[in-house]
Short mmCIF file of C-alpha atoms and ligand atoms in Angstrom, two decimals:
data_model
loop_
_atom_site.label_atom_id
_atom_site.label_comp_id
_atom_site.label_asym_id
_atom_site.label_seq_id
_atom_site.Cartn_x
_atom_site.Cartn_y
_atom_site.Cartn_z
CA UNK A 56 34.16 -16.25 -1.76
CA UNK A 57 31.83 -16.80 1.22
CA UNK A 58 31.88 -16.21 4.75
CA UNK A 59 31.21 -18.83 7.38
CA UNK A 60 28.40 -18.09 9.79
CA UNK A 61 27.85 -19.87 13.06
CA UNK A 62 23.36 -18.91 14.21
CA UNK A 63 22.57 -19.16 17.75
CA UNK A 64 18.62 -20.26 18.60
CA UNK A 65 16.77 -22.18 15.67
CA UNK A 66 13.60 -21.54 16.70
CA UNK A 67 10.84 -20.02 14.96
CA UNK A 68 12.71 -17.18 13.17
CA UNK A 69 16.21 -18.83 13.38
CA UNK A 70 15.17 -21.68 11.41
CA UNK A 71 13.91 -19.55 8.98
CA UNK A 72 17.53 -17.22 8.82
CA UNK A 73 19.43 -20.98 8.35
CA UNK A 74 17.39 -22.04 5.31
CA UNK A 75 17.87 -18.25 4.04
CA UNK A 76 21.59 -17.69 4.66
CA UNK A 77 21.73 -21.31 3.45
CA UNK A 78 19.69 -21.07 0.08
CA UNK A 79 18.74 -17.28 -0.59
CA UNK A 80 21.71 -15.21 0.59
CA UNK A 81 24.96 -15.02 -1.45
CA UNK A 82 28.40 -15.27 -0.05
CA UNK A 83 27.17 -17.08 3.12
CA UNK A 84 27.36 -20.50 4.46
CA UNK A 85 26.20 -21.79 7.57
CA UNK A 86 28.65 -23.69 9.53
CA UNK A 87 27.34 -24.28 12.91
CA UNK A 88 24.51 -23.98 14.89
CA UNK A 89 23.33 -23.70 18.77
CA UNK A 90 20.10 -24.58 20.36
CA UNK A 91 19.85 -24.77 24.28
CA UNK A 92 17.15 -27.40 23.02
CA UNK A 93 19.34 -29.84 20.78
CA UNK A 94 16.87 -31.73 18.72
CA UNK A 95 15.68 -27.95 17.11
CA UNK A 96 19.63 -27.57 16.49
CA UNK A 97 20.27 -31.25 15.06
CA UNK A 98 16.99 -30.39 12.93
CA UNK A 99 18.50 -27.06 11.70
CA UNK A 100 21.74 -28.36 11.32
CA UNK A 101 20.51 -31.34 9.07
CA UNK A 102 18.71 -29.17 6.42
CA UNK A 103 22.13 -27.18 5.17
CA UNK A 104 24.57 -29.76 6.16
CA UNK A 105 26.06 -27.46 9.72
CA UNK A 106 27.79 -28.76 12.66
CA UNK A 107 25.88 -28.81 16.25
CA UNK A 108 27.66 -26.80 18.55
CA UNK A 109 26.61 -27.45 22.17
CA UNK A 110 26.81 -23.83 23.63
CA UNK A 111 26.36 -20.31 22.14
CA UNK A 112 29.82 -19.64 23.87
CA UNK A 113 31.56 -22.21 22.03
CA UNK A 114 29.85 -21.18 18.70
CA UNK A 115 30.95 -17.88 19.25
CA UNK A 116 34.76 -18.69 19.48
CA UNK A 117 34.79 -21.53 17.03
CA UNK A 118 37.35 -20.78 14.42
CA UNK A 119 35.14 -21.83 11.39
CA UNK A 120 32.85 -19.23 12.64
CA UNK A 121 33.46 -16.05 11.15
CA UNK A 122 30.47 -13.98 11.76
CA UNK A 123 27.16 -14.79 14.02
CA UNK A 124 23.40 -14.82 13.61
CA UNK A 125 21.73 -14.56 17.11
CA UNK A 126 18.21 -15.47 17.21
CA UNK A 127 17.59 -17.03 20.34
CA UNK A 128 14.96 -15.52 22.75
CA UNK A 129 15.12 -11.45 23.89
CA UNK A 130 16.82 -11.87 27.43
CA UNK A 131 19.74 -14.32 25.98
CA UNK A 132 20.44 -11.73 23.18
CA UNK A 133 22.75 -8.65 25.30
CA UNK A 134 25.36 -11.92 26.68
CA UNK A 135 25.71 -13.77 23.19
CA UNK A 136 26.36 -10.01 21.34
CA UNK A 137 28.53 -8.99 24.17
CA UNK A 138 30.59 -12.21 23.70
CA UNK A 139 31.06 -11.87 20.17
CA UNK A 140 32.12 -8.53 20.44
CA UNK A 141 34.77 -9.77 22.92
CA UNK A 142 35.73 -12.33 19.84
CA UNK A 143 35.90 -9.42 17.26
CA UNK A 144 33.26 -10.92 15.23
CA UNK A 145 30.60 -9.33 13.12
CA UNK A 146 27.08 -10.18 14.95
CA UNK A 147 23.58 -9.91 13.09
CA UNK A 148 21.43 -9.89 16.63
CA UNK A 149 17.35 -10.24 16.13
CA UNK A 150 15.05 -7.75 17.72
CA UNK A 151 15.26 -6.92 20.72
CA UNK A 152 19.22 -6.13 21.08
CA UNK A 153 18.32 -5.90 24.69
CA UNK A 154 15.86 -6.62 27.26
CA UNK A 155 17.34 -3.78 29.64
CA UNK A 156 18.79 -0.45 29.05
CA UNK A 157 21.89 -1.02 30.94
CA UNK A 158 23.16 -4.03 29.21
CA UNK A 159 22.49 -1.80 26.09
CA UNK A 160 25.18 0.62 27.48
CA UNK A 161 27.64 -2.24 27.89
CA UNK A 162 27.52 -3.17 24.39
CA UNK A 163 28.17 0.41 23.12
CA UNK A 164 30.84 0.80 25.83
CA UNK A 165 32.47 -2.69 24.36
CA UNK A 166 31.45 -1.71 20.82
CA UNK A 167 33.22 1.49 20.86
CA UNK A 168 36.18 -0.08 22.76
CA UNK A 169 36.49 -2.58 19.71
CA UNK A 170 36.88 0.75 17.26
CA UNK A 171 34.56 -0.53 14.51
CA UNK A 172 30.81 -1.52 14.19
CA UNK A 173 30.29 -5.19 15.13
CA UNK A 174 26.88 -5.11 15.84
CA UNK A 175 23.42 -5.05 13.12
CA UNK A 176 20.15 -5.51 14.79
CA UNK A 177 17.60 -7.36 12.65
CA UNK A 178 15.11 -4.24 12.28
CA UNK A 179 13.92 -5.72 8.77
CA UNK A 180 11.08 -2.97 8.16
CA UNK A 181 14.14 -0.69 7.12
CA UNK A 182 14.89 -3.40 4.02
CA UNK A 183 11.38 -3.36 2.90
CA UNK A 184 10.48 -2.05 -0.26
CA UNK A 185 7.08 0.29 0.72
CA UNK A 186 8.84 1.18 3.82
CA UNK A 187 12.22 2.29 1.44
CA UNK A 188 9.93 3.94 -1.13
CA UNK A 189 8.70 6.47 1.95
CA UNK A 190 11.98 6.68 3.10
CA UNK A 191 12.73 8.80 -0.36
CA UNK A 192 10.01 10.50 -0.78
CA UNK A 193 10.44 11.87 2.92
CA UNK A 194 14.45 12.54 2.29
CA UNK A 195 13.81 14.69 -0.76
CA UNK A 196 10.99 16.89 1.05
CA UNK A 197 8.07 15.36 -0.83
CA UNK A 198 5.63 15.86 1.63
CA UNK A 199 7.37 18.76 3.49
CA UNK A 200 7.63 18.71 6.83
CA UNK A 201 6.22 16.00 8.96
CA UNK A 202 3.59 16.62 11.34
CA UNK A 203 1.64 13.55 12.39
CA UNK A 204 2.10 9.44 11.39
CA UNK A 205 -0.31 6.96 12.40
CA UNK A 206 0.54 3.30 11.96
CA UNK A 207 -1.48 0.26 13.13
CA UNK A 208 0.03 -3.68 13.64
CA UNK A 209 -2.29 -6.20 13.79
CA UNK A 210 -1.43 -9.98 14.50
CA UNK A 211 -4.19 -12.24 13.41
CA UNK A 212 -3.60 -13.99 17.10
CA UNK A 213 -0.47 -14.52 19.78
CA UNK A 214 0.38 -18.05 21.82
CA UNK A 215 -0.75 -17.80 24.87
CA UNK A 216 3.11 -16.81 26.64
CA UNK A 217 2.36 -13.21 25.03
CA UNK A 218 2.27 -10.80 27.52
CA UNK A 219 0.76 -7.32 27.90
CA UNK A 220 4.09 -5.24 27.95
CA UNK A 221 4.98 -7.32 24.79
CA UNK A 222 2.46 -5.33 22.81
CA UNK A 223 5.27 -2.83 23.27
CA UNK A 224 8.42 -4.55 23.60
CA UNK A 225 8.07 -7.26 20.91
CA UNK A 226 5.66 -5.82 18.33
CA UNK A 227 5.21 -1.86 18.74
CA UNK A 228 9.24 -1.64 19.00
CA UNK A 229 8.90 -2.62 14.97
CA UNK A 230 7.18 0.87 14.72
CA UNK A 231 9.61 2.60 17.04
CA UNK A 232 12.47 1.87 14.89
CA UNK A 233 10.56 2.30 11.58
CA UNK A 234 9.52 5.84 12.69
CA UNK A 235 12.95 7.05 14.36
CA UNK A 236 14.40 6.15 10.82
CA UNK A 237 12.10 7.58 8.78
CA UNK A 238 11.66 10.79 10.57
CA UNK A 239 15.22 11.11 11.43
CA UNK A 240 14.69 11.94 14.90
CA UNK A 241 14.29 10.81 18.55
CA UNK A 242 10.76 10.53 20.44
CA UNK A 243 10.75 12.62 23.79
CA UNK A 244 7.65 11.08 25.22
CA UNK A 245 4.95 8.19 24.88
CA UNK A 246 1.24 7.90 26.77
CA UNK A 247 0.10 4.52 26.09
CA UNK A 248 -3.62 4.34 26.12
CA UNK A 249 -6.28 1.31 26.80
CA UNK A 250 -8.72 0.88 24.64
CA UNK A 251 -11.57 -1.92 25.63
CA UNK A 252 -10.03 -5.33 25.65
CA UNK A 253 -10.91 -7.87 22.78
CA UNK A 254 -12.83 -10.78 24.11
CA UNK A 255 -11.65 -13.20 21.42
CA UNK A 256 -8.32 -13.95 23.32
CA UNK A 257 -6.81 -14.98 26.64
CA UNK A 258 -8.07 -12.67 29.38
CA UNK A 259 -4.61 -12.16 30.85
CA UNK A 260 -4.00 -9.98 28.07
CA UNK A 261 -4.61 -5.94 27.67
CA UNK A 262 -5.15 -6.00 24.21
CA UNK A 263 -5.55 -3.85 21.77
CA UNK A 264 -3.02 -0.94 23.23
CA UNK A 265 -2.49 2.68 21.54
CA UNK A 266 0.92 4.32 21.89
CA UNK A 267 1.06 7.89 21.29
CA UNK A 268 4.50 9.90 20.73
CA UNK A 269 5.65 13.17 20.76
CA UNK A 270 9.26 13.24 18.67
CA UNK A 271 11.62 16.01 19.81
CA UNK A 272 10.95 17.82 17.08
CA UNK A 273 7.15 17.86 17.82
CA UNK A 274 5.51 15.66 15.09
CA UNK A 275 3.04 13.31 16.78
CA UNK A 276 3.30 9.51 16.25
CA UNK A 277 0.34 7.19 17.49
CA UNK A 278 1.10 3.27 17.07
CA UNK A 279 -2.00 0.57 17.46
CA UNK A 280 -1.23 -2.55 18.59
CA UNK A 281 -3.84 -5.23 18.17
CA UNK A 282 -2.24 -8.81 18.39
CA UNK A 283 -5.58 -10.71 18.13
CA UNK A 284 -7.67 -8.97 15.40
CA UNK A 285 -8.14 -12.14 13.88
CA UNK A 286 -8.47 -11.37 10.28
CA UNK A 287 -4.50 -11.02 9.25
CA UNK A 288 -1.63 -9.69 9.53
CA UNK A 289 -1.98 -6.13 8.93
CA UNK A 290 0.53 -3.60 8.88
CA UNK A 291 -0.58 0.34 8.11
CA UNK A 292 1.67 3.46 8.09
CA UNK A 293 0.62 6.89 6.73
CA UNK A 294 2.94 10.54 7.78
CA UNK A 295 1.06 13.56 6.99
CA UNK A 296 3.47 16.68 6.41
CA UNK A 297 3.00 20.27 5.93
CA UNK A 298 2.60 19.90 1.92
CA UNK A 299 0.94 16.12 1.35
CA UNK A 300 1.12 12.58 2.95
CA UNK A 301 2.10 9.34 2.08
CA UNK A 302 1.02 6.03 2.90
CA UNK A 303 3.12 2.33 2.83
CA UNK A 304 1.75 0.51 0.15
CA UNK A 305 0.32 -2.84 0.84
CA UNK A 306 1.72 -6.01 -0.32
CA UNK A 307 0.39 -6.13 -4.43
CA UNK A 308 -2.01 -8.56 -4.30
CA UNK A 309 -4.64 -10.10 -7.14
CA UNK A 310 -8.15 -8.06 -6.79
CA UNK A 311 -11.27 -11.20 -7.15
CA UNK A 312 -14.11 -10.03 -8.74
CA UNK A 313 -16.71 -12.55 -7.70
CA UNK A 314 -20.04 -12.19 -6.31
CA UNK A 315 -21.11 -8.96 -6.29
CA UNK A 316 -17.45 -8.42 -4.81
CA UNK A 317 -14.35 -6.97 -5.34
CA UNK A 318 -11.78 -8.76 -2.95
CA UNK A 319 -7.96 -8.77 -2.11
CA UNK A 320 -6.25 -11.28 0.42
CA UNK A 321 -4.87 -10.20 3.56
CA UNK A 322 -1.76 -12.29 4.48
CA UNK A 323 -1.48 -14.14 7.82
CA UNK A 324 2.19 -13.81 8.55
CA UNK A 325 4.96 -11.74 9.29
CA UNK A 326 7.31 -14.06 7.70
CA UNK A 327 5.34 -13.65 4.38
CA UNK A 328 4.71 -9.93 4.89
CA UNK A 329 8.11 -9.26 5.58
CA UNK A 330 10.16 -12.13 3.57
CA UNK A 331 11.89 -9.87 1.12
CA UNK A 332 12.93 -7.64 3.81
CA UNK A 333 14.41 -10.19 5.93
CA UNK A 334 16.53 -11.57 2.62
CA UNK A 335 17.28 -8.13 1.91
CA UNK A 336 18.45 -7.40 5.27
CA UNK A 337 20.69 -10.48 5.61
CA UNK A 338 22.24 -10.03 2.25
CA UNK A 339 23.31 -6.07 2.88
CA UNK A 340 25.02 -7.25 6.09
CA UNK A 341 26.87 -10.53 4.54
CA UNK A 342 27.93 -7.61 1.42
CA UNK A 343 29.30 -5.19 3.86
CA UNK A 344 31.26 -7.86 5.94
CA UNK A 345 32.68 -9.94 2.59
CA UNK A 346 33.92 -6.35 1.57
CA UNK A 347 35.33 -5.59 4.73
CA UNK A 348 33.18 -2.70 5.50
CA UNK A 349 31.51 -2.02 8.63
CA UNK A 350 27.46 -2.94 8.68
CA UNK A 351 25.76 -0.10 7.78
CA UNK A 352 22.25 -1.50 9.27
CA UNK A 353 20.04 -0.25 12.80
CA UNK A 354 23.21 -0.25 14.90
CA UNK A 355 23.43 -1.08 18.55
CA UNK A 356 22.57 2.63 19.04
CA UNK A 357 19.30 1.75 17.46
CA UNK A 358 18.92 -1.97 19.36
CA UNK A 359 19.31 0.82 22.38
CA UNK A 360 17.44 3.55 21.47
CA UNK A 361 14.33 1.47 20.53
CA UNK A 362 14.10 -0.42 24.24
CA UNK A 363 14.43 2.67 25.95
CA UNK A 364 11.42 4.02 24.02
CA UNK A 365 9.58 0.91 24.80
CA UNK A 366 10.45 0.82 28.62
CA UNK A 367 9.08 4.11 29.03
CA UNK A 368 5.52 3.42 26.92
CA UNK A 369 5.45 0.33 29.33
CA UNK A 370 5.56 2.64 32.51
CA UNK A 371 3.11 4.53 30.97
CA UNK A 372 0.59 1.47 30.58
CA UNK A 373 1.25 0.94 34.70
CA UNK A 374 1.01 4.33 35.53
CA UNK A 375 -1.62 6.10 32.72
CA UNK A 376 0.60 9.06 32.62
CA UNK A 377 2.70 10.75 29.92
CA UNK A 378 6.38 9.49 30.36
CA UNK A 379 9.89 11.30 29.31
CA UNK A 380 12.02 8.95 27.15
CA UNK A 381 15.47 10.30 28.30
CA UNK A 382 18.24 9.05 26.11
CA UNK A 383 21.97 9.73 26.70
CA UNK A 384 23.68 11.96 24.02
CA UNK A 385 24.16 9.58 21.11
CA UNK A 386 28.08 8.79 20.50
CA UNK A 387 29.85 10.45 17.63
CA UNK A 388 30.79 6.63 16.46
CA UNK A 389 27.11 5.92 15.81
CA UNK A 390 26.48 8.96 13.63
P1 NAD B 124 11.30 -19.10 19.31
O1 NAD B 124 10.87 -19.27 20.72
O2 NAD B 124 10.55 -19.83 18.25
O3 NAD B 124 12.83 -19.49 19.16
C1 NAD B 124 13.83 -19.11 20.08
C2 NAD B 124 14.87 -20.21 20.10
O4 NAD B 124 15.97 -19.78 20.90
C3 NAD B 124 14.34 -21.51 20.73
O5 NAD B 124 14.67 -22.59 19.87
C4 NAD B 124 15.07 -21.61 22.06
O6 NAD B 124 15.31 -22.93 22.47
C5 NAD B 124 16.37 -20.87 21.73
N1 NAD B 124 17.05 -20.30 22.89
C6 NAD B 124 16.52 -19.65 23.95
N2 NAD B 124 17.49 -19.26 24.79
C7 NAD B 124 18.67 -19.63 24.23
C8 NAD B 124 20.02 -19.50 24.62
N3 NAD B 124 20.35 -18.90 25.77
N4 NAD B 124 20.96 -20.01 23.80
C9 NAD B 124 20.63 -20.63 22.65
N5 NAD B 124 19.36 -20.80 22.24
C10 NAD B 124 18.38 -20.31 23.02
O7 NAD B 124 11.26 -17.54 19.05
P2 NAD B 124 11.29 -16.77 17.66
O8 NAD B 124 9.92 -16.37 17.30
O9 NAD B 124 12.10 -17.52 16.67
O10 NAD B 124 12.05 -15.43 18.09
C11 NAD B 124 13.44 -15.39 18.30
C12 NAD B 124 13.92 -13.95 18.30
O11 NAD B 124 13.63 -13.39 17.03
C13 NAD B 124 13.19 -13.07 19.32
O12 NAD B 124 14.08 -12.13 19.86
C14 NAD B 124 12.12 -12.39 18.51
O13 NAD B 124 11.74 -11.13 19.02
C15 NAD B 124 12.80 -12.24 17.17
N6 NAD B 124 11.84 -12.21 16.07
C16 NAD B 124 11.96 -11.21 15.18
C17 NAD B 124 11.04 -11.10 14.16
C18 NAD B 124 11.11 -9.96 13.22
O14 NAD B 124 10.08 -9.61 12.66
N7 NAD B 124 12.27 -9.38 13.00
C19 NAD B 124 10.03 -12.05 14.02
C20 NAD B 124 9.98 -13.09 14.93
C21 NAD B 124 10.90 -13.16 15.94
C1 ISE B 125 7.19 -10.77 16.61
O1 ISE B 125 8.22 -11.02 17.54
C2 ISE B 125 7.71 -9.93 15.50
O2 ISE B 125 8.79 -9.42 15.53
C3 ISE B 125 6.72 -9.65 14.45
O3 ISE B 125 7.28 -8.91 13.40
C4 ISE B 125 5.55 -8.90 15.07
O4 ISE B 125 4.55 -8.69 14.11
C5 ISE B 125 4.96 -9.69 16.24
O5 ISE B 125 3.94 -8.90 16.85
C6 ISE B 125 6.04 -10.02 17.27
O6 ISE B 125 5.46 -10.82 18.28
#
């Protein structure tokens, strides 16, 4: 048995989710794809042997389609999700779910309307193994309570379209989620702080950026961002509690002896860093939906949650000051 999905935007990432639902995942085949550029959609389409569809809309509703992958670009994403919850059809929607909060209220209003989950959003860091080992050891009170987590994300380098308030919305919002999940609570305010720009990059662009959070609860959560730090792609987490700490491992990786030197590779890419988590993640979501159940992945409330945080840390980069993050109650449906 396998279901038929129908991915919208085969660009960097997309292509990348058609070769994997194609040739990793079980249970899923891809039967269509959309591209508002239709040479990267013939491209796609032609590795696994999927039909072009000329719109996202018509994707959506095509009856061969049974389930959709958006991963298109941020603004498109709130329209495409709302339409296939209008279809009834299971969505798998790439960070960010939304590019403004109040389009993120529509889909929970719709959502919530439909009676049942629809909607995963493609926070991988939850599916990755380090990230899953802290998970436990924080559930079962292994380093008592938390008080403090400091994480860093360095990109070797961006494109040049990478903007300043990206260093929250598209790359510190990976931390956001990671951190609401793992410490099982809300953030109630973010300062985000300028350190001294690299020179190595395009000038436009504040980089690095420090995020600091307080949760609701208290703990204290500071984030770097650094998007041009040239050596890798780096990604660091450590929580300190009331009775030890724990640290994400890094990826295992052969230690060179050579030259008066002991020396480990640092990967370059998020698709390496992260390539389990994103097969992980797509497999959980095609298990749940070819056993009927509801996806049991970051939910809408999360897609939400996470740009609301992120709006408010980038008012706080325009105005220097600390900034409430005021979220609505969260629905009983999402608990
Ligand atoms: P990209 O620019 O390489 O690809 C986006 C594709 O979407 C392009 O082919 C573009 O033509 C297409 N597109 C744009 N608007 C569209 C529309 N309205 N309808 C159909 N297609 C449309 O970008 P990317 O790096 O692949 O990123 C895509 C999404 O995936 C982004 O939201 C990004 O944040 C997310 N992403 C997530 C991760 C992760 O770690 N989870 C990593 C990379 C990208
Ligand atoms: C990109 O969109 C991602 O999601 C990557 O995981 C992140 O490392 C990068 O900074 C973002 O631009």
């Amino acid at each position: 048995m396998s279901i038929g999905i129908g991915l919208i935007g085969t660009g960097w990432i997309g292509e990348q989710h058609v070769h994997r639902l194609a040739h990793i995942v079980a249970g899923a085949r891809v039967v269509a794809v959309s591209d508002i550029d239709p040479e990267s959609a013939a491209k796609a389409a032609a590795q696994v042997g999927a039909r072009v569809v000329d719109t996202a809309e018509r994707l959506i509703t095509d009856p061969e389609v049974e389930a959709v992958v958006v991963a298109s670009w941020g603004p498109a994403h709130a329209e495409q999700v709302l339409a296939c919850i209008a279809a009834g059809k299971p969505v798998f929607c790439e960070k960010p779910l939304i590019t403004e909060t109040a389009d993120g209220l529509r889909i929970l209003k719709a959502e919530q309307a439909a009676g049942r989950r629809l909607v995963q959003v493609g926070f991988m860091r939850r599916y990755d193994a380090g990230y899953r080992q802290m998970k436990r050891i924080l559930d079962a009170g292994g380093i008592g309570e938390p008080l403090m987590a400091h994480c860093v994300h360095r990109n070797p380098n961006v494109r040049e379209a990478y903007t300043t308030e990206m260093a929250a919305k598209d790359t510190a919002v990976h931390e956001v989620d990671a951190m609401r999940w793992l410490l099982g609570e809300e953030f109630a305010t973010v300062q985000t702080v300028l350190p001294r720009k690299t020179s190595k990059r395009f000038p436009h662009l504040q980089d690095p950026q420090i995020f600091l959070f307080e949760t609701a609860s208290g703990a204290r959560v500071d984030v770097e961002a650094f998007v041009n730090c040239q050596y890798g792609y780096d990604i660091q987490c450590e929580i300190v509690g009331e009775d030890g700490a724990v640290r994400l491992p890094d990826p295992a990786a052969p230690v060179v002896r050579k030259g008066a030197k002991a020396s480990t590779e640092v990967l370059q890419e998020f698709g390496d860093r992260f390539a389990d988590a994103f097969d992980v993640e797509l497999q959980d979501w095609v298990d749940h939906l070819l056993a009927g159940e509801e996806p049991t992945g970051p939910s809408s409330w999360d897609g939400f949650a996470a740009t609301v945080v992120v709006e408010a840390a980038v008012r706080s980069l325009h105005s220097g000051e600390i900034v409430p993050i005021e979220l609505p109650e969260k629905p009983d449906f999402y608990a």
